Coordinates of C-alpha atoms in Angstrom, one line a residue:
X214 CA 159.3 94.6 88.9
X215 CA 162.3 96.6 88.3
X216 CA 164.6 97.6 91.0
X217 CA 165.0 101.2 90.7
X218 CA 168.2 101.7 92.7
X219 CA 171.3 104.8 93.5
X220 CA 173.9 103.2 93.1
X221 CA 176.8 104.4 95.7
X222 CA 178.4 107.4 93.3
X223 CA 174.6 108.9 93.4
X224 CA 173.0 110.8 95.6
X225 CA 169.5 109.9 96.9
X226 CA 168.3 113.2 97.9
X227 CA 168.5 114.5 94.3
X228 CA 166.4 111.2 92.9
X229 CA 163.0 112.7 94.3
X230 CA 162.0 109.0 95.1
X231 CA 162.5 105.6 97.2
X232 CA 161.9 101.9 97.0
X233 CA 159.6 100.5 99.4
X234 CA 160.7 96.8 100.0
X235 CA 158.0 95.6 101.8
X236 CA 158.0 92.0 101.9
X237 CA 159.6 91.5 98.5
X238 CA 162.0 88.6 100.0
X239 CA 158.7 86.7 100.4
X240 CA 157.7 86.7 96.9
X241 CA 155.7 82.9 97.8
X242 CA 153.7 85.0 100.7
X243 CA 152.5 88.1 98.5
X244 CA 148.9 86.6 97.8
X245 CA 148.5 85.2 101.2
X246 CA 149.8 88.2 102.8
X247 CA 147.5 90.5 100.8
X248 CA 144.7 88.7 101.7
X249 CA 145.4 88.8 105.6
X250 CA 146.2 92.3 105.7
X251 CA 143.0 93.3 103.5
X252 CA 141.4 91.3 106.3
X253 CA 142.9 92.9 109.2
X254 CA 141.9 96.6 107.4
X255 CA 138.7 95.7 106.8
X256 CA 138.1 94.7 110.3
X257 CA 139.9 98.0 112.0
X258 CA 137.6 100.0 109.9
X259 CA 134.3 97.8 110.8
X260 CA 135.2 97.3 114.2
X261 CA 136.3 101.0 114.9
X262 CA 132.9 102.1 113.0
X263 CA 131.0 100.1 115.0
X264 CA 131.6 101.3 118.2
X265 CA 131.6 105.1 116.7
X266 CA 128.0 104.2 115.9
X267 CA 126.9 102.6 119.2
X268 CA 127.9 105.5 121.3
X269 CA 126.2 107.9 118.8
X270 CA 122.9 106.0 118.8
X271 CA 122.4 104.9 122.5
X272 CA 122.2 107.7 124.8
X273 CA 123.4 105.7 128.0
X274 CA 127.0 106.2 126.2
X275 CA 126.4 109.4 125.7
X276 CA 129.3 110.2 128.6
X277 CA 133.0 111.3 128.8
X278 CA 134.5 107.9 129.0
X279 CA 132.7 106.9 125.3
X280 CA 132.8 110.7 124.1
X281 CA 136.8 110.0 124.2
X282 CA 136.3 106.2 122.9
X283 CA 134.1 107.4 119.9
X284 CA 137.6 110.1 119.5
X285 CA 139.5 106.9 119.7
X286 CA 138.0 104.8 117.3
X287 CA 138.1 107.5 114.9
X288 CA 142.0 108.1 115.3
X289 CA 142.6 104.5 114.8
X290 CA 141.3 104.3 111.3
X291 CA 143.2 107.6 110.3
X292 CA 146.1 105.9 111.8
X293 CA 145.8 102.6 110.0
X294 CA 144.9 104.4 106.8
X295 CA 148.0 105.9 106.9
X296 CA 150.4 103.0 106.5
X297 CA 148.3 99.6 105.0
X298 CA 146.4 100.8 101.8
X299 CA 150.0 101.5 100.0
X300 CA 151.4 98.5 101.4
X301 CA 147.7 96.6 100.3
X302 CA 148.6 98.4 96.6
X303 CA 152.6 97.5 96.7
X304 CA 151.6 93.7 97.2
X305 CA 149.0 93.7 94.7
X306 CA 150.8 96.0 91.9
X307 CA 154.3 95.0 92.9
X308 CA 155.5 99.4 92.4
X309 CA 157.2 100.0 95.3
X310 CA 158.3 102.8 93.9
X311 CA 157.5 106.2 95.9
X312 CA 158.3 110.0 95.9
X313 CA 160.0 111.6 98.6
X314 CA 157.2 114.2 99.3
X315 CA 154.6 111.0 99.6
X316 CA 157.1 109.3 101.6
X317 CA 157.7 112.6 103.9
X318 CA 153.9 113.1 104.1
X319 CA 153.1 109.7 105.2
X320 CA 155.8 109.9 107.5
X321 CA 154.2 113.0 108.9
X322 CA 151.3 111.8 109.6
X323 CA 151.8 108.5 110.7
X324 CA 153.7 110.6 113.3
X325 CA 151.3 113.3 114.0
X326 CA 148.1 110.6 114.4
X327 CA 150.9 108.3 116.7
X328 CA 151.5 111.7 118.6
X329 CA 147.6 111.6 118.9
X330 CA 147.0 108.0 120.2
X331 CA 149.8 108.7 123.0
X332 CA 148.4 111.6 124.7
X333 CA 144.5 110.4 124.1
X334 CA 145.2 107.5 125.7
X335 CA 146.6 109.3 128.5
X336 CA 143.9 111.5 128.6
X337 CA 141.6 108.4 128.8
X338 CA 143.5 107.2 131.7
X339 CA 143.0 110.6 134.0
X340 CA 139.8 110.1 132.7
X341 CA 138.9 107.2 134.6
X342 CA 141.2 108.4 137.3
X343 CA 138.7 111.5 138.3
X344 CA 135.5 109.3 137.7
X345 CA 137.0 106.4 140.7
X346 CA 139.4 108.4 142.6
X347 CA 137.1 111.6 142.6
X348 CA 133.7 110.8 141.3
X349 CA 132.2 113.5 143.7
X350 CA 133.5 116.5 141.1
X351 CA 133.7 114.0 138.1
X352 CA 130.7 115.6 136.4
X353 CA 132.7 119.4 137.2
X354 CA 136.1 118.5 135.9
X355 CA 135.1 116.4 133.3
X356 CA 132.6 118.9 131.8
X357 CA 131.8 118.9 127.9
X358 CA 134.4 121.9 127.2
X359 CA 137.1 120.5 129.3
X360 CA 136.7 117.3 127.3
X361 CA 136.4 118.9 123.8
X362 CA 139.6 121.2 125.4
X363 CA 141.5 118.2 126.2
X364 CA 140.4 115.9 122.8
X365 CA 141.7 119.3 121.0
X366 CA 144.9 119.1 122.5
X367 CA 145.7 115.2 122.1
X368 CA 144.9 116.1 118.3
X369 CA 146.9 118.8 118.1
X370 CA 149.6 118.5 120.2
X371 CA 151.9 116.9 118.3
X372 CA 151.2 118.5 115.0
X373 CA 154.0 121.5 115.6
X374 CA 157.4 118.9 116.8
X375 CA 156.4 115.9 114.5
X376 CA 156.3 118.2 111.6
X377 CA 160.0 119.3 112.2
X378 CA 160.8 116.4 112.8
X379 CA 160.1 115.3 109.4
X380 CA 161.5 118.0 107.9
X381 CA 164.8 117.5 110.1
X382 CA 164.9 113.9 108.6
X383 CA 164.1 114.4 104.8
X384 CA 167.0 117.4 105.2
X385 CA 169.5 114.6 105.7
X386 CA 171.3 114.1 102.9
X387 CA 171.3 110.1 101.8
X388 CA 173.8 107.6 100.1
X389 CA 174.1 104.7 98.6
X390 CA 170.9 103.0 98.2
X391 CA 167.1 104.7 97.9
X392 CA 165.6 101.4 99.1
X393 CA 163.9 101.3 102.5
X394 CA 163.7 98.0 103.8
X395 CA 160.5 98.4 105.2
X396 CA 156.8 98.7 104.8
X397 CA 156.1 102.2 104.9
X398 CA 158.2 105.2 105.4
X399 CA 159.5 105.1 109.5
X400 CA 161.7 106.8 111.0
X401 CA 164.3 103.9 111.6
X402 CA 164.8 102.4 107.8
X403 CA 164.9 106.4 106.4
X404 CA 168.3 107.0 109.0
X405 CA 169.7 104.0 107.7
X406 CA 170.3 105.3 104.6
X407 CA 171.5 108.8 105.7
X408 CA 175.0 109.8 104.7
X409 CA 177.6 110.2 107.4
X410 CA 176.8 110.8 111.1
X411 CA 173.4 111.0 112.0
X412 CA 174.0 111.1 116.2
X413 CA 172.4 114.4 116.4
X414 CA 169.4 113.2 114.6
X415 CA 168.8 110.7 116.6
X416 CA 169.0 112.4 119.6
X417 CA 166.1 114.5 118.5
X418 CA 164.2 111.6 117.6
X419 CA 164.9 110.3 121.2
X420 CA 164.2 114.1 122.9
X421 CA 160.2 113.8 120.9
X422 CA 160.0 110.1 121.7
X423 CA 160.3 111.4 125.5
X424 CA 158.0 113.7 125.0
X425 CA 155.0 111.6 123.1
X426 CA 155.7 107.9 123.7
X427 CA 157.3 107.9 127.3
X428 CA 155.5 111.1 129.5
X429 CA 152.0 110.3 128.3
X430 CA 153.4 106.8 129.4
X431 CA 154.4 108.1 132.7
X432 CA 151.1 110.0 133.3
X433 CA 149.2 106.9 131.9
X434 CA 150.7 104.4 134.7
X435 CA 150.9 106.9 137.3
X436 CA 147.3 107.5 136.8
X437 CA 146.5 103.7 136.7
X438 CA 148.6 103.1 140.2
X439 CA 146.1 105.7 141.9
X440 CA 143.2 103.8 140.2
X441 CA 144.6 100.2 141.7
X442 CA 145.2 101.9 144.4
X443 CA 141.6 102.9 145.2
X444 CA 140.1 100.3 143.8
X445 CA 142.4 98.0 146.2
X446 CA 140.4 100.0 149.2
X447 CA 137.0 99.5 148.0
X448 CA 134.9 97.5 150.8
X449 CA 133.5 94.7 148.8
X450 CA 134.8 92.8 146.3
X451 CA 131.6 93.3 144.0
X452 CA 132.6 97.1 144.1
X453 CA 136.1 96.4 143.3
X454 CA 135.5 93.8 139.9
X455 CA 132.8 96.6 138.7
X456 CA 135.6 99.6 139.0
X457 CA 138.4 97.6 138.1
X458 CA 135.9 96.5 134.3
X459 CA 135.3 100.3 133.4
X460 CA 139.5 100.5 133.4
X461 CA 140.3 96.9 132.3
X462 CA 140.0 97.2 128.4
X463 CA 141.6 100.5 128.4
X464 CA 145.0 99.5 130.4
X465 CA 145.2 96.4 128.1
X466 CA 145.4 98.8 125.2
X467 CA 148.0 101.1 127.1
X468 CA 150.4 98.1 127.3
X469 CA 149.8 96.9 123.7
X470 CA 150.5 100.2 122.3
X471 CA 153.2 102.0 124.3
X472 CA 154.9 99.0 124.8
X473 CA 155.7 97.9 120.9
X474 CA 156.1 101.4 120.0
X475 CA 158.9 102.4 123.3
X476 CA 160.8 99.2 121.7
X477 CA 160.7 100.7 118.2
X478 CA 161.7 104.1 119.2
X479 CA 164.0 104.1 122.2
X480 CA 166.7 101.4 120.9
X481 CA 169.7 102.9 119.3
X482 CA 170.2 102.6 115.5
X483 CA 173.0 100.0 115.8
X484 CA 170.5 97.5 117.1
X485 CA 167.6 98.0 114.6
X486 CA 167.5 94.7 111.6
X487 CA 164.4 94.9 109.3
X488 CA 163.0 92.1 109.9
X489 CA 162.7 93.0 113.6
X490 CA 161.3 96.5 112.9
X491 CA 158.7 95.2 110.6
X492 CA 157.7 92.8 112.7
X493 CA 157.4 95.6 115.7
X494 CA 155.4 97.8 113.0
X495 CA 152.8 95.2 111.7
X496 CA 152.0 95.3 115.5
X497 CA 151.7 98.5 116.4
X498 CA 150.3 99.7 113.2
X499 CA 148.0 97.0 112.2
X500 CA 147.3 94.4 115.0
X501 CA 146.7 96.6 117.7
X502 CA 144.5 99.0 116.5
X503 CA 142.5 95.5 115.4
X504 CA 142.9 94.2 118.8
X505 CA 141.7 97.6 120.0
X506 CA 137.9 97.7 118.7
X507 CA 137.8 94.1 119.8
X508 CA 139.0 94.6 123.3
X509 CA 136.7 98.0 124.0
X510 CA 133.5 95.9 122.1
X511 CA 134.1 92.3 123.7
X512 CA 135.5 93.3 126.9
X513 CA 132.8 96.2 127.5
X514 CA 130.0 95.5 129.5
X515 CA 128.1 99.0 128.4
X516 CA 129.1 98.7 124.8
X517 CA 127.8 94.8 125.0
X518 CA 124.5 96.3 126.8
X519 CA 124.3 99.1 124.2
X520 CA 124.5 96.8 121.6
X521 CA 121.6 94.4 123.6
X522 CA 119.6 97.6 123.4
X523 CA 119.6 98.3 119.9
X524 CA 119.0 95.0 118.4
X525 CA 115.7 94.3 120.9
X526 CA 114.8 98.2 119.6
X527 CA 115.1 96.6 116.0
X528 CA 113.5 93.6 116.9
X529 CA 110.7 95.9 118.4
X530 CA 110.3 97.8 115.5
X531 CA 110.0 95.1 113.1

């Protein structure tokens, strides 16, 4: 494959294109690598399907809780679909080659649908704060138009600041080299090849990291120390282990995901290496969102039930 490279004379922003390194300096992995990742898509888009279809056939899921699961699911294979079919087509073709509009749009939305996941899961987590710290007015404040209000929000919350902020980035001018040593186009690799000082622009990206990785963060935890908190009071222990399962599987995901993107996004640029920054992105972008379906399937008791439900209905049937 040839190495279509600016050399330090040229000027990137006029070449309308980039270089997508991937995991070119494991040419011996490619085919094993192609293989696991096809995998691990193919089992965020069953997984994720799955449970989209269990909550839309059994009624008994037919509540807030799975309303903003099914969301969920949903989000996570836009996410994924974002980022691992071009690096599934750079591994198999070896062109790494891509524009600077493609890489800007993925960029977009990779940040727009990341946007997304932060404040759903947030909403998700007040969620199940109102239904065991208030379940008195749970069915009032957590009515169907406040919870298509709030799933319209988390969607398109983020759509106005992460679209500047692409723009911001793609305005930079950039030196030396087109080639991004990374997977897909992130925010991190792209100012690495920025020419001259690119402080105030990460600053920015700092300012909308605040405001879409860290306060839905905040909220999240501050809404699970209530939940603990409560639970902690209830009288019987058989009380506490069923309220502390309906919040379980979703706090599990709240660690996996804010906590390998906050070390992506909130360490300076001096401290990012590639290999460290893939390594954070495969999990963030691939192997949670995997771990997600199996964690809200495996770990659900009404999912599990739901499931029991359908297959005897089957069996019935037949």
């Amino acid at each position: 494959m040839q190495q279509e490279e600016i050399n330090a004379q040229g000027n990137v922003s006029t070449a309308g294109h980039f270089v997508l390194l991937g995991f070119s300096d494991l040419p011996n992995l490619r085919g094993f690598l192609s293989g696991l990742f096809a995998v691990m898509y193919l089992a965020v888009l069953i997984g994720n399907s799955f449970i989209i279809l269990i909550i839309r056939l059994d009624p008994a899921l037919h509540r807030p809780m799975y309303f903003f699961l099914a969301i969920f699911s949903s989000l996570e294979i836009c996410y994924v679909s974002v980022t691992l079919p071009r690096m599934l087509f750079n591994l198999w073709t070896q062109r790494r080659t891509i524009s600077r509009v493609a890489c800007a749009t993925q960029l977009c939305f990779f940040l727009v649908l990341g946007a997304t996941e932060c404040f759903l899961l947030a909403v998700m987590s007040y969620d199940r704060y109102v239904a065991i710290c208030n379940p008195l007015h749970y069915a009032l404040l957590m009515n169907p138009k406040r919870c298509a209000q709030l799933a319209a929000g988390s969607w398109l919350g983020g759509i106005p600041v992460q679209i500047g902020q692409t723009w911001l980035i793609f305005s930079l001018p950039f030196c030396n080299s087109n080639q991004i040593e990374h997977f897909f186009c992130d925010i991190p690799p792209i100012l690495k090849l920025a020419c001259g000082d690119t402080s105030a622009h990460e600053a920015s990206v700092y300012v909308v990291a605040m405001l879409v990785v860290a306060v839905p963060c905040i909220l999240t935890l501050a809404s699970y120390s209530k939940i603990i908190s409560t639970i902690l009071r209830l009288p019987t222990a058989k009380g506490r282990a069923k309220a502390f399962s309906t919040c379980s599987s979703h706090l599990l995901v709240v660690v996996l995901f804010f906590g390998s993107a906050a070390m992506t996004y909130f360490r300076p640029k001096s401290s990012h290496s590639a290999g460290t920054d893939k390594l954070l992105s495969l999990f963030y972008t691939i192997v949670t969102p995997m771990l997600n379906s199996m964690i809200y399937s495996l770990r659900n008791k009404d999912v599990i039930a739901a499931l029991r439900r359908l297959f005897l209905a089957k069996n019935a049937v037949t």
